[in-house]
Tab-separated table of C-alpha atoms in Angstrom:
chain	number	residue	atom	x	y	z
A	16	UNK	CA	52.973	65.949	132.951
A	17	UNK	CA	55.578	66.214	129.886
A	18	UNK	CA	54.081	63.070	127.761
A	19	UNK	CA	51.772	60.056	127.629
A	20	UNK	CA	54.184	57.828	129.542
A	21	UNK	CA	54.479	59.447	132.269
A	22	UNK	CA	52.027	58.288	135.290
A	23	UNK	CA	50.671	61.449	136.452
A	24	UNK	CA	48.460	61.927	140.083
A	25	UNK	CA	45.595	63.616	140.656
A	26	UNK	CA	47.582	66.433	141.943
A	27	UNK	CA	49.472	66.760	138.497
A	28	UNK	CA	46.099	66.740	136.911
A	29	UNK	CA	43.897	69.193	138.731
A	30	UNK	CA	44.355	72.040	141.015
A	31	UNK	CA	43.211	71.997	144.046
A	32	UNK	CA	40.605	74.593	143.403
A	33	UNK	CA	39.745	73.304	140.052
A	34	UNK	CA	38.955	69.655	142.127
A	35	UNK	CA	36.627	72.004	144.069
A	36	UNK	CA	34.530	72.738	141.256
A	37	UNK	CA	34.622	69.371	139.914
A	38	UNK	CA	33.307	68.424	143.313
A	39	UNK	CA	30.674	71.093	143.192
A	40	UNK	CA	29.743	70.368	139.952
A	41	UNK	CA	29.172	66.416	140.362
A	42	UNK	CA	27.495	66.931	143.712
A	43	UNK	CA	24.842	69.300	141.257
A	44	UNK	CA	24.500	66.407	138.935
A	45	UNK	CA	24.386	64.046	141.570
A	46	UNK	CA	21.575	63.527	143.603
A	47	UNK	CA	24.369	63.213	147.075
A	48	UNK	CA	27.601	65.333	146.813
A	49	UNK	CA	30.060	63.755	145.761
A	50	UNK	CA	33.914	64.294	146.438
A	51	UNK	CA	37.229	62.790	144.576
A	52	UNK	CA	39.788	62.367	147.015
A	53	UNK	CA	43.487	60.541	146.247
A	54	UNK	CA	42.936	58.414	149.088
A	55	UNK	CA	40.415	54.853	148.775
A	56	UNK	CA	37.270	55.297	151.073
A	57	UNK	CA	34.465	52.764	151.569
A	58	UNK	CA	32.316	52.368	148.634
A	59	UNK	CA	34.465	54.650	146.711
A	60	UNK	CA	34.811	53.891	142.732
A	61	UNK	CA	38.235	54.413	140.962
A	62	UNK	CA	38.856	57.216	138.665
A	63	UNK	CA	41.017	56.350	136.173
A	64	UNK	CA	43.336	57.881	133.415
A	65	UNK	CA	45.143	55.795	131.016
A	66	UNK	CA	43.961	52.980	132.419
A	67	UNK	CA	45.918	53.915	135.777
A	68	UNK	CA	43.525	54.913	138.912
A	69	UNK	CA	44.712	58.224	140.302
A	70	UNK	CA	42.025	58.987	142.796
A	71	UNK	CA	38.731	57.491	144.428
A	72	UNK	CA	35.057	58.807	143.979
A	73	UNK	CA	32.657	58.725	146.892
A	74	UNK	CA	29.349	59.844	147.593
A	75	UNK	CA	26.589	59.653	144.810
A	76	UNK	CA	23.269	58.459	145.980
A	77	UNK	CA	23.683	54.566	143.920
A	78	UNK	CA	26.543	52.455	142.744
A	79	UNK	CA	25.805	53.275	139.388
A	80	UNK	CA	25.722	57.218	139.931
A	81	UNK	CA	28.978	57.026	141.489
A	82	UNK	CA	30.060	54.774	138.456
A	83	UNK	CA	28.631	57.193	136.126
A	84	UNK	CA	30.565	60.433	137.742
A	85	UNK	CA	33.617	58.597	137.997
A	86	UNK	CA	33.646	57.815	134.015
A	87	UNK	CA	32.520	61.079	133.406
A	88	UNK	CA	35.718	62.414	135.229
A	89	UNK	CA	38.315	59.828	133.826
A	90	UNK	CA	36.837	61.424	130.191
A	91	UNK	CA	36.888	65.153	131.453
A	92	UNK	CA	40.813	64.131	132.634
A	93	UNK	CA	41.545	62.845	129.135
A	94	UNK	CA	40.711	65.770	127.640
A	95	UNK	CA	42.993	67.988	130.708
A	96	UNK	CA	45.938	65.679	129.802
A	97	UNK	CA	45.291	66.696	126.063
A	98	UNK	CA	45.474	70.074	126.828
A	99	UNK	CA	48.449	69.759	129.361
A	100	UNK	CA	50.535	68.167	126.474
A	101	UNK	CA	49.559	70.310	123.866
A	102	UNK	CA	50.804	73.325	126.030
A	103	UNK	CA	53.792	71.737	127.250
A	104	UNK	CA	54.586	70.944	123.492
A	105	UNK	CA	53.869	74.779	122.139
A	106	UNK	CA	56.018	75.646	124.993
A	107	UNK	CA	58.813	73.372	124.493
A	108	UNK	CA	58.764	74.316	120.924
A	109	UNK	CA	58.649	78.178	121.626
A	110	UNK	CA	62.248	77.571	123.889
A	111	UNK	CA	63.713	75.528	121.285
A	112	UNK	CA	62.940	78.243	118.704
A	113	UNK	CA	64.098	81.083	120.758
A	114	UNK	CA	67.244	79.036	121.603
A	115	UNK	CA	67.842	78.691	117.859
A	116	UNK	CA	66.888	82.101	117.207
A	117	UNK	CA	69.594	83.297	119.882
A	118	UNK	CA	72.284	81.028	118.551
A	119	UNK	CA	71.352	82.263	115.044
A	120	UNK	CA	71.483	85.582	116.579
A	121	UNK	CA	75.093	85.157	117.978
A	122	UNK	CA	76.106	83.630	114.577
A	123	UNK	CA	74.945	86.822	112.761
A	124	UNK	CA	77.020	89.106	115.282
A	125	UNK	CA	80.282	87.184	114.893
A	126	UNK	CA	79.624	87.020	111.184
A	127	UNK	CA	78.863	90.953	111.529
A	128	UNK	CA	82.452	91.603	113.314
A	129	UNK	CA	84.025	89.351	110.901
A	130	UNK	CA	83.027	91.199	107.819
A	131	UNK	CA	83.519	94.442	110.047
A	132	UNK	CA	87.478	93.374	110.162
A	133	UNK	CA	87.490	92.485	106.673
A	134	UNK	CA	86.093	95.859	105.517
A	135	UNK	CA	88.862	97.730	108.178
A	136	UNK	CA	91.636	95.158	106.201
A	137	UNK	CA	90.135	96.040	102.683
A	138	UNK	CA	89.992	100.242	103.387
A	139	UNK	CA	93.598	99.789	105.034
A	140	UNK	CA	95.093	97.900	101.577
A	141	UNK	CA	93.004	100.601	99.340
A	142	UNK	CA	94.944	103.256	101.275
A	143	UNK	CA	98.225	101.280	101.262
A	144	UNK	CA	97.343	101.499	97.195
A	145	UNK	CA	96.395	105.003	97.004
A	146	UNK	CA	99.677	105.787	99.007
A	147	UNK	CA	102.118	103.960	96.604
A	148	UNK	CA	100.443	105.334	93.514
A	149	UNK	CA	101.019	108.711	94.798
A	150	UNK	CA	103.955	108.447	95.430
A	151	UNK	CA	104.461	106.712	91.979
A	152	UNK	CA	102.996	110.015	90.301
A	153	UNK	CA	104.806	112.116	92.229
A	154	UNK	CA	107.985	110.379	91.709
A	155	UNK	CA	106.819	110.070	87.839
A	156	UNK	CA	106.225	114.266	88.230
A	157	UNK	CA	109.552	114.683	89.146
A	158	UNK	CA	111.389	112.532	87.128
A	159	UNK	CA	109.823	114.101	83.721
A	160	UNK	CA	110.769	117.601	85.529
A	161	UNK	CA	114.339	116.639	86.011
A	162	UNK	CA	114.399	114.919	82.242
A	163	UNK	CA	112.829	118.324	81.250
A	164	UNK	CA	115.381	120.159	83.167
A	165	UNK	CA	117.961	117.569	82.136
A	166	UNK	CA	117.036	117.905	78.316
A	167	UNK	CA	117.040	122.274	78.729
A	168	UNK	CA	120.209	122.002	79.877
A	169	UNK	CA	122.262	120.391	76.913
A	170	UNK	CA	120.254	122.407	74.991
A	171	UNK	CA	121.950	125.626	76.411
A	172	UNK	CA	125.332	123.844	77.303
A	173	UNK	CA	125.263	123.004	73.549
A	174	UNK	CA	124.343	126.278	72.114
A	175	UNK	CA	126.698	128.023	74.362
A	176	UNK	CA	129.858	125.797	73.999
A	177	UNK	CA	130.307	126.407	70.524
A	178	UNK	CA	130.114	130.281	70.835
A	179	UNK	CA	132.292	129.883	74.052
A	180	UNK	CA	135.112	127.884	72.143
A	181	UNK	CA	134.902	130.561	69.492
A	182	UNK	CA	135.468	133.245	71.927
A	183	UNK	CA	137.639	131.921	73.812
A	184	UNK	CA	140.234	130.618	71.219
A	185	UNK	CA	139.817	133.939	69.585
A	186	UNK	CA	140.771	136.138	72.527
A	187	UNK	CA	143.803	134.067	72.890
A	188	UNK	CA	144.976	134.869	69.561
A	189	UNK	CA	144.075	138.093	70.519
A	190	UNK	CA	146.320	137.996	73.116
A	191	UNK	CA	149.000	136.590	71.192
A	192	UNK	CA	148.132	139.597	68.690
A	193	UNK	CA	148.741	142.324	71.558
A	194	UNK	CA	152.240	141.016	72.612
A	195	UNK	CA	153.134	140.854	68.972
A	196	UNK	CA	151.457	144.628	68.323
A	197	UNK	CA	154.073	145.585	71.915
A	198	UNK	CA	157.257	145.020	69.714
A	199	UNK	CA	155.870	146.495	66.607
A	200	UNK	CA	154.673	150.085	68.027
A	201	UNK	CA	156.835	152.747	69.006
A	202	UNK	CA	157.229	152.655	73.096
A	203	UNK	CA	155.279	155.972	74.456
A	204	UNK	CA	153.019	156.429	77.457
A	205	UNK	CA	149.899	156.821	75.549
A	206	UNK	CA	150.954	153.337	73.840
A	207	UNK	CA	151.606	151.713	76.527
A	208	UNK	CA	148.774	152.893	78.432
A	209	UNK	CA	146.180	151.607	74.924
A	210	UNK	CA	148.000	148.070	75.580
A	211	UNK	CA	147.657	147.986	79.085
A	212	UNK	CA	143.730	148.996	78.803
A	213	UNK	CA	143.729	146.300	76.095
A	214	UNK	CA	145.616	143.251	77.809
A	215	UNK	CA	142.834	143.899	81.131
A	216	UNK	CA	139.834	144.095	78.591
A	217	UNK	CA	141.395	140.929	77.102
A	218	UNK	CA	142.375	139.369	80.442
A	219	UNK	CA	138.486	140.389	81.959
A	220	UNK	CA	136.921	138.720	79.060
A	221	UNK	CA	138.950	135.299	79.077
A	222	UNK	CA	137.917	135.526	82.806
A	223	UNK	CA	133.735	135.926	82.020
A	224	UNK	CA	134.468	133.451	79.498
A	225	UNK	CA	135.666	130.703	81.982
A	226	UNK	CA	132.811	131.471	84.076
A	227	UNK	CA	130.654	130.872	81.703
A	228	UNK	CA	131.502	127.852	80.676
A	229	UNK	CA	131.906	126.739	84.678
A	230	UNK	CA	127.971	127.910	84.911
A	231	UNK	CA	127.334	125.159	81.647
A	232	UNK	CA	129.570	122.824	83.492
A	233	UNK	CA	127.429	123.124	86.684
A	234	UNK	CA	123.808	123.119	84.892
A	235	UNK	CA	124.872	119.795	83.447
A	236	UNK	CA	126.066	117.916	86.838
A	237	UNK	CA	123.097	119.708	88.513
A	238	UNK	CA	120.740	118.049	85.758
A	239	UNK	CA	122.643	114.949	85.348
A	240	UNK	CA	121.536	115.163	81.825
A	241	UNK	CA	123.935	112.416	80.684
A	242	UNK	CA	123.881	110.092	83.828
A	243	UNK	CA	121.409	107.016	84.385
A	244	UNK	CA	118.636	107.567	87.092
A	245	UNK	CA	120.794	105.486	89.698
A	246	UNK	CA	124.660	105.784	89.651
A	247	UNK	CA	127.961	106.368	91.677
A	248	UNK	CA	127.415	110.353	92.879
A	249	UNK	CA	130.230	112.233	94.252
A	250	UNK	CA	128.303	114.269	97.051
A	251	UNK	CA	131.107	116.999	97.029
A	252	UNK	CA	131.028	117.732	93.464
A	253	UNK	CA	127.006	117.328	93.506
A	254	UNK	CA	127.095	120.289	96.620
A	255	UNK	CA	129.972	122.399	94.765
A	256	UNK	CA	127.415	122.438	91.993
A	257	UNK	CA	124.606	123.578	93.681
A	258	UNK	CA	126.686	126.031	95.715
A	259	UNK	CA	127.848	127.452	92.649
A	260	UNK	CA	124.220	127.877	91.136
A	261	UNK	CA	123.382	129.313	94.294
A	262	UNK	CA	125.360	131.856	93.715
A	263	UNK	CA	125.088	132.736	90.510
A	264	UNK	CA	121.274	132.802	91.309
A	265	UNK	CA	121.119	135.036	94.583
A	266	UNK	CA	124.773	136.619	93.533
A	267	UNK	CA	128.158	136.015	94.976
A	268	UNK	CA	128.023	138.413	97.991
A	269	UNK	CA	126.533	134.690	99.704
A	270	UNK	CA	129.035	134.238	102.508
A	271	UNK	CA	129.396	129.956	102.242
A	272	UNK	CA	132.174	127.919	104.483
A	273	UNK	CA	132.860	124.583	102.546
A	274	UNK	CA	134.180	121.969	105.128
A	275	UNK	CA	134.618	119.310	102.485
A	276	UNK	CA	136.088	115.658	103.461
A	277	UNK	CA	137.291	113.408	101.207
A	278	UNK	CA	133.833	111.116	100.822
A	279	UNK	CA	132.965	107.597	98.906
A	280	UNK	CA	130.937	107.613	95.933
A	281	UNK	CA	127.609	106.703	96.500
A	282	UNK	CA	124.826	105.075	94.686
A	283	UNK	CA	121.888	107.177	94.061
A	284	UNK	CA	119.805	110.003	91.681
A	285	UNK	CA	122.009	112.184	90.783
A	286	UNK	CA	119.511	114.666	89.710
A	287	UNK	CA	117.954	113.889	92.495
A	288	UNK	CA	120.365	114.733	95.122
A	289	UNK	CA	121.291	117.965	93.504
A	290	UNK	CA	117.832	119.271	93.657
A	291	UNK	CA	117.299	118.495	97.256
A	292	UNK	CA	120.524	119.777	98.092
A	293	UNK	CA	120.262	123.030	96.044
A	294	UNK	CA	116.724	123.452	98.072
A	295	UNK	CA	118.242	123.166	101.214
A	296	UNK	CA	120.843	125.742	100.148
A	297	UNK	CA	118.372	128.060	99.072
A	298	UNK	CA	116.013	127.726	102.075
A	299	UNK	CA	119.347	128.723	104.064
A	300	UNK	CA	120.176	131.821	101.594
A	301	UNK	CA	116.482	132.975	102.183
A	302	UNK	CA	116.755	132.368	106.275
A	303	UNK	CA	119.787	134.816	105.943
A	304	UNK	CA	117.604	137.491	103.809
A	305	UNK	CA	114.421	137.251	106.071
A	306	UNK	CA	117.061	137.553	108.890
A	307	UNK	CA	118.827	140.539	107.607
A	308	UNK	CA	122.182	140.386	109.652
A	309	UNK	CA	124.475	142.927	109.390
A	310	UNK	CA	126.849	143.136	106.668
A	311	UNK	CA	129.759	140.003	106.710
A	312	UNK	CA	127.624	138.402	109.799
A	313	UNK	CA	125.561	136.533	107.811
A	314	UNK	CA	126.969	132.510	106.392
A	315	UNK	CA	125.984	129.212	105.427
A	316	UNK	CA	128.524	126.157	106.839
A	317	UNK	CA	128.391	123.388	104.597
A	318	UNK	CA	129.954	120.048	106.192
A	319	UNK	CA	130.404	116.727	104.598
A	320	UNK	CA	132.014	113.687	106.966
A	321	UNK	CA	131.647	110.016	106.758
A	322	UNK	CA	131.424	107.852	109.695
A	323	UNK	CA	130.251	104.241	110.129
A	324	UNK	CA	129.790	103.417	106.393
A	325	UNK	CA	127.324	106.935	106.475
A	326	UNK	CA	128.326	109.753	104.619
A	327	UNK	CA	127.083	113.057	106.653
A	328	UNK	CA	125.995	116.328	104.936
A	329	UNK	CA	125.268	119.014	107.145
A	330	UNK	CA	124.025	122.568	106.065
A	331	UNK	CA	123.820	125.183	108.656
A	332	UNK	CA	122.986	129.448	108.390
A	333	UNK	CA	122.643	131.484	111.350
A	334	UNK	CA	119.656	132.822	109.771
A	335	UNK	CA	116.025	133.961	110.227
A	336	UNK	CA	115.268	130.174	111.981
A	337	UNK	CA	111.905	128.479	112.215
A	338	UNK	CA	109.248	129.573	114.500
A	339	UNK	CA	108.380	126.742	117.130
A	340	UNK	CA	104.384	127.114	115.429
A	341	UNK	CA	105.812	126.165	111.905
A	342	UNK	CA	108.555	123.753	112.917
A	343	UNK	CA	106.151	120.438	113.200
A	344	UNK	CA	104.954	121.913	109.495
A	345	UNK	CA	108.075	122.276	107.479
A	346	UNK	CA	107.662	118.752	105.620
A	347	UNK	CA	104.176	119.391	105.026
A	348	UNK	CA	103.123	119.862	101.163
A	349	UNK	CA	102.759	123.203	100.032
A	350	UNK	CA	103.611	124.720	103.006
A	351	UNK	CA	105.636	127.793	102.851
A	352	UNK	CA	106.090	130.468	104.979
A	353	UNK	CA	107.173	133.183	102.437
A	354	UNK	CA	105.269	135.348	100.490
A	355	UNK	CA	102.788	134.214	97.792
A	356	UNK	CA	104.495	133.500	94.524
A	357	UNK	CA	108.027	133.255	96.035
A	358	UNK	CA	107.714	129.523	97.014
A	359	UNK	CA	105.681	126.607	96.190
A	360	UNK	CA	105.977	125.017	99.929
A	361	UNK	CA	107.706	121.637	98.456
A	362	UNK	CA	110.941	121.689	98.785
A	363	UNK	CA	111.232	119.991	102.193
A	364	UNK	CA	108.843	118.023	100.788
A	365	UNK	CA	110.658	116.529	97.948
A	366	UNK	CA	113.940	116.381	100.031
A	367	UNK	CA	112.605	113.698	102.611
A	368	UNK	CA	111.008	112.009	99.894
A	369	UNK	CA	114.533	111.941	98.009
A	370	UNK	CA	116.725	111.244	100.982
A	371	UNK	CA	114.424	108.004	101.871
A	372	UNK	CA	114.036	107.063	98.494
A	373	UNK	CA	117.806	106.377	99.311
A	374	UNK	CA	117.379	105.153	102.504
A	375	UNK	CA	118.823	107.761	104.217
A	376	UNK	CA	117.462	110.295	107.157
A	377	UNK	CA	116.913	114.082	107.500
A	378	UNK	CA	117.369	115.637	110.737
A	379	UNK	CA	116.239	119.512	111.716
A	380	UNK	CA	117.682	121.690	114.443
A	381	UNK	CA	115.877	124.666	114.523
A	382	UNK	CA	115.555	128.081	116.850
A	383	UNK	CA	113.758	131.240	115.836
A	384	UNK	CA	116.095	134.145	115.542
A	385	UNK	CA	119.342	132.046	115.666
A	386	UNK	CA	119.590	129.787	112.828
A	387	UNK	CA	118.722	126.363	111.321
A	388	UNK	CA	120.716	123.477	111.231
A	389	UNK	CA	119.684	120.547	108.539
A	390	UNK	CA	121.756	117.185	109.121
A	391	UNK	CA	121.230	114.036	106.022
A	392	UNK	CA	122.665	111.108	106.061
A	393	UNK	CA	122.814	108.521	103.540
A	394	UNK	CA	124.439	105.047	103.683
A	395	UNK	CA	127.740	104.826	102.096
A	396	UNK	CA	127.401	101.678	100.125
């Protein structure tokens, strides 16, 4: 029974056993048993509920008993339908609530993985951020280094100029002096030996003199001092540079094959490229010093070729080579495999960055013992 309009039997209102007991009872009441059955027997009295008879009383020792126990029944069964709704209505509630509480339940989850996603979105733009302004500072780091660099530079190539013009403009008059002294002193050995001496102390100096100034000439394009931060590079003339500092740095005994083609200028950093290429230059001079060849085995090949609107740079020693532990480390940060204070373990580093800073790519061949082979390319135009 699920409400009052529904028409309910005996059987939907009491058990069998708990008719038993109403029997048992009335019969104690009663001075004849007295039984409620479902089916009409002779001089049996309706019991009714809601006005609807839904079984038949017999037995009783009058009328009037029976009529008595059968009222007393229909009120008893009023109060069992009460209790029947009642229940069914806490227990219809109690499924509706639980159904709620799971659907609330399920919206709580969803909303749980949504926010979940959200949070993974959120952490993976703050690291997007932190990325690009590291990058910025780093780029930032380098660029006031370079400037720094940059600024040193005309400093020296200024103060050095001057003395260098001076010297050099005097030891051509000098010159001019010694041919003019030749004609004016009397022709003996010991004469001719002084001028000799003389002309090759002349002729050494003019030479140190060049060099000097082709060392100030080579600090200047290596800083690009007095270029913008992007503008038309001539590779060859950025690697010449950095060859020459090279040398002047680890001295001229470096054994370096140029294999120079005739490239496009290219837009980029100037300062830039020079310092990646002069790191890649010295990590070659170094290979050759850890390798310790013998004496004239030892070189560095430097390459340039364009193909396919790329301009190539290749720079190759048949030095020390990288160990197949460090190899998948060599473009960490900071890592260096030489000793402590020789190296600050970022100059691979700072030559990717460059390189795709100008959209280009860095390749490594590498085998211990035999040599390294470093291949860039950057696009043409």
């Amino acid at each position: 029974m699920r409400n009052f309009e529904d028409d309910p039997t005996l059987d939907d209102l009491l058990t069998a056993e708990q008719l038993q007991r109403l029997n048992h009872a009335l019969s104690a009441l009663c001075r004849k048993s007295v039984t409620i059955t479902p089916h009409r027997q002779e001089d049996a009295v309706a019991v009714e509920f809601n006005l609807e008879t839904v079984g038949w009383l017999s037995g009783g020792a009058s009328p009037g008993e029976r009529q008595a126990a059968s009222e007393l029944v229909s009120f008893l069964m009023m109060f069992v339908a009460k209790y029947r709704l009642a229940a069914n209505l806490h227990h219809d509630t109690t499924e509706a609530s639980y159904a709620e509480l799971q659907r609330q339940n399920e919206a709580l989850k969803a909303s749980e993985a949504r926010y979940r996603e959200l949070s993974d979105q959120l952490q993976q733009r703050v690291d997007e951020q932190v990325e690009v302004i590291r990058q910025t500072q780093q780029d930032l780091y380098e660029s006031s280094r370079l400037r720094s660099v940059g600024h040193l530079a005309a400093g020296v190539a200024h103060e050095i100029n001057n003395p260098i013009g001076f010297i050099s403009s005097n030891l051509r008059v000098a010159r001019d002096y010694l041919e003019d002294l030749q004609g004016l002193l009397p022709n003996t050995e010991a004469n001719r030996e002084l001028l000799d001496d003389f002309n090759d102390l002349i002729g050494e100096s003019v030479d140190g003199a060049k060099r000097i100034a082709s060392i100030v000439s080579d600090l200047k394009t290596f800083s690009s001092i007095d270029q913008a931060d992007y503008t038309l590079c001539d590779v060859n003339e950025l690697l010449t540079s950095a060859i020459h500092l090279l040398q002047t740095e680890h001295g001229h005994q470096l054994h370096i094959m140029e294999r120079l083609d005739d490239l496009p200028k290219i837009s980029g950093h100037p300062g830039r490229l020079s310092q990646s290429l002069y790191n890649l230059l010295d990590n070659a001079a170094h290979a050759l010093l850890d390798a310790k060849p013998k004496k004239g085995q030892g070189r560095i090949l430097v390459k340039t070729t364009v193909r396919d609107n790329e301009v190539g740079i290749t720079i190759q020693d048949n030095g020390c080579g990288i160990p197949d532990a460090s190899r998948s480390q060599v473009f960490d940060a900071f890592y260096t495999t030489r000793p402590v204070g020789s190296g600050t373990g970022l100059g691979l580093t700072v030559t990717r960055d460059t390189v795709r800073a100008h959209r280009g790519t860095i390749k490594i061949d590498s085998r211990e013992g035999t040599g390294t082979r470093v291949t860039l390319t950057l696009p043409a135009t």
